[in-house]
mmCIF file of C-alpha atoms in Angstrom:
data_model
loop_
_atom_site.group_PDB
_atom_site.id
_atom_site.type_symbol
_atom_site.label_atom_id
_atom_site.label_comp_id
_atom_site.label_asym_id
_atom_site.label_seq_id
_atom_site.Cartn_x
_atom_site.Cartn_y
_atom_site.Cartn_z
ATOM 1 C CA MET A 408 169.074 50.162 181.154
ATOM 2 C CA SER A 409 167.844 53.307 183.140
ATOM 3 C CA GLU A 410 168.148 53.254 186.875
ATOM 4 C CA GLN A 411 164.308 55.133 187.237
ATOM 5 C CA GLN A 412 161.717 52.893 187.752
ATOM 6 C CA SER A 413 161.497 50.978 184.598
ATOM 7 C CA LEU A 414 158.443 51.779 182.668
ATOM 8 C CA ALA A 415 155.558 49.146 181.403
ATOM 9 C CA PRO A 416 154.237 47.873 178.027
ATOM 10 C CA GLU A 417 150.843 49.354 179.078
ATOM 11 C CA ASP A 418 152.418 53.074 179.373
ATOM 12 C CA VAL A 419 152.942 53.544 175.790
ATOM 13 C CA PRO A 420 150.542 54.953 173.756
ATOM 14 C CA ARG A 421 148.353 53.038 170.661
ATOM 15 C CA ALA A 422 146.544 54.291 167.942
ATOM 16 C CA ASN A 423 144.165 52.199 167.497
ATOM 17 C CA GLY A 424 145.681 49.315 169.139
ATOM 18 C CA MET A 425 148.778 49.727 167.390
ATOM 19 C CA PRO A 426 151.683 50.438 170.362
ATOM 20 C CA MET A 427 153.281 54.276 169.115
ATOM 21 C CA LEU A 428 156.732 53.025 169.428
ATOM 22 C CA GLY A 429 158.659 50.225 167.808
ATOM 23 C CA LEU A 430 161.657 49.160 167.226
ATOM 24 C CA GLY A 431 163.127 49.214 163.396
ATOM 25 C CA THR A 432 164.919 46.906 162.301
ATOM 26 C CA TRP A 433 166.500 48.224 158.628
ATOM 27 C CA GLN A 434 170.099 47.504 157.578
ATOM 28 C CA ASN A 435 169.897 45.823 161.501
ATOM 29 C CA ASP A 436 171.436 42.175 159.079
ATOM 30 C CA ASP A 437 173.694 39.835 161.133
ATOM 31 C CA PRO A 438 171.172 37.358 162.526
ATOM 32 C CA THR A 439 172.726 36.952 166.113
ATOM 33 C CA ASP A 440 172.854 40.715 167.055
ATOM 34 C CA CYS A 441 168.963 41.365 165.470
ATOM 35 C CA ALA A 442 167.911 38.268 167.190
ATOM 36 C CA ARG A 443 168.970 39.926 170.404
ATOM 37 C CA SER A 444 168.020 43.735 169.499
ATOM 38 C CA VAL A 445 164.232 42.343 168.881
ATOM 39 C CA GLU A 446 164.308 40.213 172.018
ATOM 40 C CA THR A 447 166.153 42.766 174.073
ATOM 41 C CA ALA A 448 163.605 45.107 173.363
ATOM 42 C CA LEU A 449 161.030 42.815 173.624
ATOM 43 C CA ASN A 450 161.779 42.827 177.610
ATOM 44 C CA MET A 451 162.249 46.361 178.435
ATOM 45 C CA GLY A 452 158.568 46.583 177.399
ATOM 46 C CA TYR A 453 158.170 47.490 173.616
ATOM 47 C CA ARG A 454 155.487 45.313 171.645
ATOM 48 C CA HIS A 455 155.642 46.988 168.078
ATOM 49 C CA ILE A 456 157.976 45.138 165.864
ATOM 50 C CA ASP A 457 158.935 46.545 162.516
ATOM 51 C CA THR A 458 160.826 44.555 159.661
ATOM 52 C CA ALA A 459 160.209 43.938 155.190
ATOM 53 C CA GLN A 460 161.429 41.423 152.719
ATOM 54 C CA ILE A 461 164.162 43.512 151.829
ATOM 55 C CA TYR A 462 165.792 43.514 154.993
ATOM 56 C CA GLY A 463 166.666 39.695 155.206
ATOM 57 C CA ASN A 464 166.344 39.961 158.311
ATOM 58 C CA GLU A 465 162.491 38.122 158.905
ATOM 59 C CA GLU A 466 163.923 35.090 160.615
ATOM 60 C CA ALA A 467 166.131 36.732 163.047
ATOM 61 C CA VAL A 468 163.434 39.185 163.745
ATOM 62 C CA GLY A 469 161.119 35.704 164.344
ATOM 63 C CA GLU A 470 163.837 34.395 166.191
ATOM 64 C CA GLY A 471 163.869 37.551 168.786
ATOM 65 C CA ILE A 472 160.264 37.381 168.970
ATOM 66 C CA ALA A 473 160.515 33.566 169.879
ATOM 67 C CA ASN A 474 163.212 34.323 172.893
ATOM 68 C CA ALA A 475 161.839 36.847 174.631
ATOM 69 C CA ASP A 476 160.169 36.757 177.720
ATOM 70 C CA VAL A 477 156.779 38.044 175.778
ATOM 71 C CA ASP A 478 153.363 36.079 174.741
ATOM 72 C CA ARG A 479 153.086 36.112 170.902
ATOM 73 C CA GLU A 480 149.869 37.476 170.837
ATOM 74 C CA ASP A 481 151.279 40.995 172.890
ATOM 75 C CA VAL A 482 153.724 41.467 169.856
ATOM 76 C CA PHE A 483 152.222 44.042 167.312
ATOM 77 C CA LEU A 484 154.332 42.518 164.373
ATOM 78 C CA ALA A 485 154.642 44.408 161.007
ATOM 79 C CA THR A 486 156.712 43.424 157.941
ATOM 80 C CA LYS A 487 156.394 44.804 154.446
ATOM 81 C CA VAL A 488 156.245 43.163 150.822
ATOM 82 C CA TRP A 489 158.855 44.723 148.607
ATOM 83 C CA THR A 490 158.787 45.590 144.985
ATOM 84 C CA ASP A 491 159.247 43.282 142.928
ATOM 85 C CA ASN A 492 156.506 40.915 144.962
ATOM 86 C CA LEU A 493 153.679 43.248 144.350
ATOM 87 C CA ALA A 494 152.248 40.838 141.438
ATOM 88 C CA TYR A 495 148.960 39.312 143.002
ATOM 89 C CA ASP A 496 149.990 35.617 143.128
ATOM 90 C CA ASP A 497 154.389 36.923 144.424
ATOM 91 C CA VAL A 498 151.865 38.605 147.277
ATOM 92 C CA ILE A 499 149.879 35.924 148.180
ATOM 93 C CA GLU A 500 153.061 33.336 147.842
ATOM 94 C CA SER A 501 156.094 35.512 149.731
ATOM 95 C CA THR A 502 153.419 36.697 152.315
ATOM 96 C CA GLU A 503 152.933 33.013 152.487
ATOM 97 C CA GLU A 504 157.105 32.681 152.946
ATOM 98 C CA SER A 505 157.645 35.701 155.222
ATOM 99 C CA LEU A 506 154.972 33.983 157.648
ATOM 100 C CA GLU A 507 157.235 30.941 157.343
ATOM 101 C CA LYS A 508 160.064 33.250 158.438
ATOM 102 C CA LEU A 509 159.093 34.267 161.370
ATOM 103 C CA GLY A 510 157.416 31.517 162.914
ATOM 104 C CA VAL A 511 153.755 33.161 163.035
ATOM 105 C CA GLU A 512 150.380 32.408 161.763
ATOM 106 C CA SER A 513 150.284 35.869 161.137
ATOM 107 C CA VAL A 514 151.110 39.273 160.831
ATOM 108 C CA ASP A 515 149.430 42.319 163.161
ATOM 109 C CA LEU A 516 150.212 45.168 160.208
ATOM 110 C CA LEU A 517 151.287 43.811 156.436
ATOM 111 C CA TYR A 518 152.583 47.163 154.270
ATOM 112 C CA VAL A 519 152.983 47.448 150.494
ATOM 113 C CA HIS A 520 157.214 49.191 150.690
ATOM 114 C CA TRP A 521 156.739 51.579 147.959
ATOM 115 C CA PRO A 522 154.223 52.341 144.396
ATOM 116 C CA SER A 523 156.765 50.906 143.117
ATOM 117 C CA GLY A 524 158.106 48.158 140.449
ATOM 118 C CA GLU A 525 155.391 45.531 140.345
ATOM 119 C CA TYR A 526 152.791 47.674 141.831
ATOM 120 C CA SER A 527 148.941 47.798 140.793
ATOM 121 C CA PRO A 528 146.284 49.191 143.383
ATOM 122 C CA GLU A 529 143.960 46.584 141.617
ATOM 123 C CA GLU A 530 145.598 43.651 141.491
ATOM 124 C CA THR A 531 148.326 44.199 144.462
ATOM 125 C CA LEU A 532 145.576 45.465 146.625
ATOM 126 C CA ARG A 533 142.912 42.667 145.804
ATOM 127 C CA ALA A 534 145.525 40.254 147.282
ATOM 128 C CA PHE A 535 146.071 42.123 150.597
ATOM 129 C CA ASP A 536 142.454 41.828 150.636
ATOM 130 C CA GLU A 537 142.425 38.479 149.896
ATOM 131 C CA LEU A 538 144.897 37.602 153.020
ATOM 132 C CA TYR A 539 142.921 39.692 155.415
ATOM 133 C CA ASP A 540 140.232 37.755 154.858
ATOM 134 C CA GLU A 541 142.392 34.285 155.433
ATOM 135 C CA GLY A 542 143.572 35.637 159.011
ATOM 136 C CA ARG A 543 147.063 36.276 157.358
ATOM 137 C CA ILE A 544 147.475 39.399 157.652
ATOM 138 C CA ASP A 545 145.374 41.407 160.699
ATOM 139 C CA ARG A 546 145.729 45.247 159.091
ATOM 140 C CA ILE A 547 146.148 46.738 155.687
ATOM 141 C CA GLY A 548 148.960 49.487 155.265
ATOM 142 C CA VAL A 549 151.101 51.608 152.996
ATOM 143 C CA SER A 550 154.820 53.407 152.175
ATOM 144 C CA ASN A 551 156.060 55.779 151.294
ATOM 145 C CA PHE A 552 152.723 56.634 149.464
ATOM 146 C CA GLN A 553 151.972 60.153 149.017
ATOM 147 C CA PRO A 554 148.267 61.702 149.284
ATOM 148 C CA GLU A 555 147.200 60.725 145.954
ATOM 149 C CA HIS A 556 148.308 57.215 146.620
ATOM 150 C CA VAL A 557 147.107 56.567 149.532
ATOM 151 C CA GLU A 558 143.565 58.423 148.293
ATOM 152 C CA THR A 559 144.170 55.462 145.122
ATOM 153 C CA ALA A 560 144.515 52.565 147.661
ATOM 154 C CA VAL A 561 141.788 53.376 149.959
ATOM 155 C CA GLU A 562 139.524 53.263 147.099
ATOM 156 C CA TYR A 563 140.649 49.452 145.765
ATOM 157 C CA THR A 564 140.551 48.352 149.469
ATOM 158 C CA GLU A 565 137.612 46.263 150.571
ATOM 159 C CA ALA A 566 138.711 45.660 154.060
ATOM 160 C CA PRO A 567 140.397 49.745 155.634
ATOM 161 C CA VAL A 568 143.825 51.101 154.810
ATOM 162 C CA PHE A 569 145.222 50.959 158.343
ATOM 163 C CA ALA A 570 148.807 52.536 158.249
ATOM 164 C CA ASN A 571 151.120 54.547 155.560
ATOM 165 C CA GLN A 572 154.643 54.684 157.290
ATOM 166 C CA VAL A 573 157.069 57.240 155.358
ATOM 167 C CA GLU A 574 160.144 59.199 156.618
ATOM 168 C CA LEU A 575 158.774 61.360 159.038
ATOM 169 C CA HIS A 576 161.274 63.587 161.540
ATOM 170 C CA PRO A 577 161.501 66.633 162.701
ATOM 171 C CA LEU A 578 163.436 67.331 159.277
ATOM 172 C CA LEU A 579 160.758 66.527 157.244
ATOM 173 C CA PRO A 580 157.166 66.888 159.244
ATOM 174 C CA GLN A 581 154.852 65.912 156.089
ATOM 175 C CA GLU A 582 152.509 67.784 157.429
ATOM 176 C CA GLU A 583 150.129 68.124 154.334
ATOM 177 C CA LEU A 584 150.470 63.615 153.762
ATOM 178 C CA ARG A 585 149.660 63.413 157.572
ATOM 179 C CA GLU A 586 146.588 65.485 156.873
ATOM 180 C CA ALA A 587 145.601 63.401 154.065
ATOM 181 C CA CYS A 588 145.973 60.718 155.860
ATOM 182 C CA ALA A 589 144.215 61.902 158.577
ATOM 183 C CA GLU A 590 141.255 62.981 155.947
ATOM 184 C CA HIS A 591 140.777 58.993 155.209
ATOM 185 C CA ASP A 592 141.399 57.886 158.779
ATOM 186 C CA VAL A 593 144.938 56.502 157.831
ATOM 187 C CA GLU A 594 147.597 56.409 161.073
ATOM 188 C CA VAL A 595 150.657 57.464 160.271
ATOM 189 C CA VAL A 596 153.633 55.641 161.039
ATOM 190 C CA ALA A 597 157.471 57.382 161.039
ATOM 191 C CA TYR A 598 160.694 55.078 159.746
ATOM 192 C CA SER A 599 163.961 57.173 160.708
ATOM 193 C CA PRO A 600 162.105 59.028 162.887
ATOM 194 C CA LEU A 601 165.714 60.789 164.101
ATOM 195 C CA ALA A 602 165.927 61.374 160.468
ATOM 196 C CA ARG A 603 169.534 58.921 160.070
ATOM 197 C CA GLY A 604 171.374 61.212 163.283
ATOM 198 C CA GLU A 605 170.621 64.169 161.950
ATOM 199 C CA VAL A 606 168.405 65.514 164.895
ATOM 200 C CA PHE A 607 171.399 65.849 166.923
ATOM 201 C CA ASP A 608 172.877 68.367 165.328
ATOM 202 C CA VAL A 609 169.885 70.483 164.999
ATOM 203 C CA PRO A 610 170.103 72.964 167.855
ATOM 204 C CA GLU A 611 166.555 73.909 168.452
ATOM 205 C CA LEU A 612 166.496 69.967 169.072
ATOM 206 C CA GLU A 613 169.462 70.245 171.386
ATOM 207 C CA GLU A 614 168.363 73.291 173.203
ATOM 208 C CA ILE A 615 165.144 71.744 174.246
ATOM 209 C CA ALA A 616 167.390 68.187 174.988
ATOM 210 C CA ASP A 617 169.335 70.204 177.418
ATOM 211 C CA GLU A 618 166.277 72.306 179.040
ATOM 212 C CA HIS A 619 164.711 68.969 179.425
ATOM 213 C CA GLY A 620 168.015 66.837 180.484
ATOM 214 C CA VAL A 621 167.273 64.336 177.897
ATOM 215 C CA SER A 622 168.709 63.607 174.294
ATOM 216 C CA ALA A 623 167.484 64.755 171.234
ATOM 217 C CA ALA A 624 166.344 61.507 170.239
ATOM 218 C CA GLN A 625 163.863 61.573 172.644
ATOM 219 C CA VAL A 626 162.709 64.939 172.084
ATOM 220 C CA SER A 627 162.140 63.994 168.300
ATOM 221 C CA LEU A 628 160.169 60.489 169.526
ATOM 222 C CA ALA A 629 158.564 63.052 171.462
ATOM 223 C CA TRP A 630 157.322 65.613 169.518
ATOM 224 C CA LEU A 631 156.006 62.720 167.041
ATOM 225 C CA ARG A 632 154.043 61.123 169.460
ATOM 226 C CA GLU A 633 152.367 64.676 169.804
ATOM 227 C CA LYS A 634 151.478 65.373 166.066
ATOM 228 C CA GLY A 635 149.390 61.953 167.132
ATOM 229 C CA VAL A 636 152.417 59.495 164.969
ATOM 230 C CA THR A 637 154.025 56.085 165.989
ATOM 231 C CA ALA A 638 157.639 55.981 165.488
ATOM 232 C CA ILE A 639 159.496 52.552 164.999
ATOM 233 C CA PRO A 640 162.873 53.908 165.586
ATOM 234 C CA LYS A 641 165.787 51.887 164.444
ATOM 235 C CA ALA A 642 168.333 50.699 167.154
ATOM 236 C CA THR A 643 170.966 47.559 168.167
ATOM 237 C CA SER A 644 172.593 48.527 171.303
ATOM 238 C CA GLU A 645 170.591 48.667 174.619
ATOM 239 C CA ASP A 646 171.594 51.582 175.676
ATOM 240 C CA HIS A 647 170.129 53.214 172.025
ATOM 241 C CA ILE A 648 167.120 50.752 172.514
ATOM 242 C CA ASP A 649 166.557 52.140 176.473
ATOM 243 C CA ASP A 650 167.367 55.509 175.626
ATOM 244 C CA ASN A 651 164.094 55.912 172.760
ATOM 245 C CA TRP A 652 162.180 53.592 175.229
ATOM 246 C CA ASP A 653 162.603 56.658 177.817
ATOM 247 C CA SER A 654 161.291 59.000 174.966
ATOM 248 C CA LEU A 655 158.184 58.108 176.858
ATOM 249 C CA ARG A 656 158.301 59.796 180.237
ATOM 250 C CA LEU A 657 158.768 63.472 178.036
ATOM 251 C CA GLU A 658 155.539 65.787 177.823
ATOM 252 C CA LEU A 659 157.163 68.515 175.650
ATOM 253 C CA GLU A 660 155.227 71.512 176.189
ATOM 254 C CA PRO A 661 153.401 73.561 173.949
ATOM 255 C CA GLU A 662 155.948 76.196 173.356
ATOM 256 C CA ASP A 663 158.535 72.874 172.984
ATOM 257 C CA VAL A 664 156.542 72.212 169.995
ATOM 258 C CA GLU A 665 156.314 75.590 168.386
ATOM 259 C CA ARG A 666 159.496 75.784 168.897
ATOM 260 C CA ILE A 667 160.179 72.832 167.023
ATOM 261 C CA ASP A 668 158.115 73.636 163.854
ATOM 262 C CA ALA A 669 159.421 75.949 163.316
ATOM 263 C CA ILE A 670 162.807 74.785 162.434
ATOM 264 C CA ASP A 671 160.805 74.382 159.091
ATOM 265 C CA ARG A 672 163.402 72.331 157.116
ATOM 266 C CA THR A 673 162.612 69.765 154.643
ATOM 267 C CA ASP A 674 165.705 67.422 154.787
ATOM 268 C CA ARG A 675 165.080 64.062 153.121
ATOM 269 C CA GLN A 676 167.511 61.131 153.807
ATOM 270 C CA VAL A 677 166.041 58.592 152.083
ATOM 271 C CA ASP A 678 165.260 59.032 148.416
ATOM 272 C CA PRO A 679 165.720 55.987 146.065
ATOM 273 C CA ASP A 680 165.023 56.545 142.526
ATOM 274 C CA PHE A 681 162.021 54.252 141.895
ATOM 275 C CA ALA A 682 160.411 56.965 144.607
ATOM 276 C CA PRO A 683 156.664 58.152 143.979
ATOM 277 C CA TRP A 684 157.881 61.974 144.588
#
């Protein structure tokens, strides 16, 4: 862990109560490693943990939360309903299974993972509203939604749509989508915020990192924070979890942000056949 004075959980800025730096767990499917990384992150100061049904690690995530020296009510926990489970009854049933695996009574945020498969705005979001009314979920989220999908979701939910989780990083800035979310008061959460490692090969990011004496990962995460975007970088080793955490110390200069904005690339890392774009 960093030799500098440790950052406290309260050092993490929040977006409507959601910590703006969290731990992503995609592909963290070894149960022991997953539980350990969640426990490590929480003991370090993280208070936002993100998982999904399709990741196959909800039980391990729950174990990590239980093992950490942190009260459950202090953890912002999010999971996602997979495309096969988006019919009304399946949303209800699969979410109850997720809660059981996670070992919790409720989650802070439940996402529609993709507007694909069995997704129906009317039926899917009616189930989400019911779970919200019953106190099983505290917030409704969507993921991989394009502007038109966000607008439709807002129309069909009685409870507010809290967040849209999408791939977002300096090589895929998603400006139009961010603007659309802002119009509907929907927070933006960035998965793959380091472009699956591609940020380490971008000269502009490396130059800014060198100037500040930090990593390109920290520069990318600080840039997202400057844009009002919550980031959930995946990390399994303590070194990577710590490096991402230290991004909270970094304050980019306006000219740094301008240089990153000028990169002008659209390198999408996640592009399955069922994607809505």
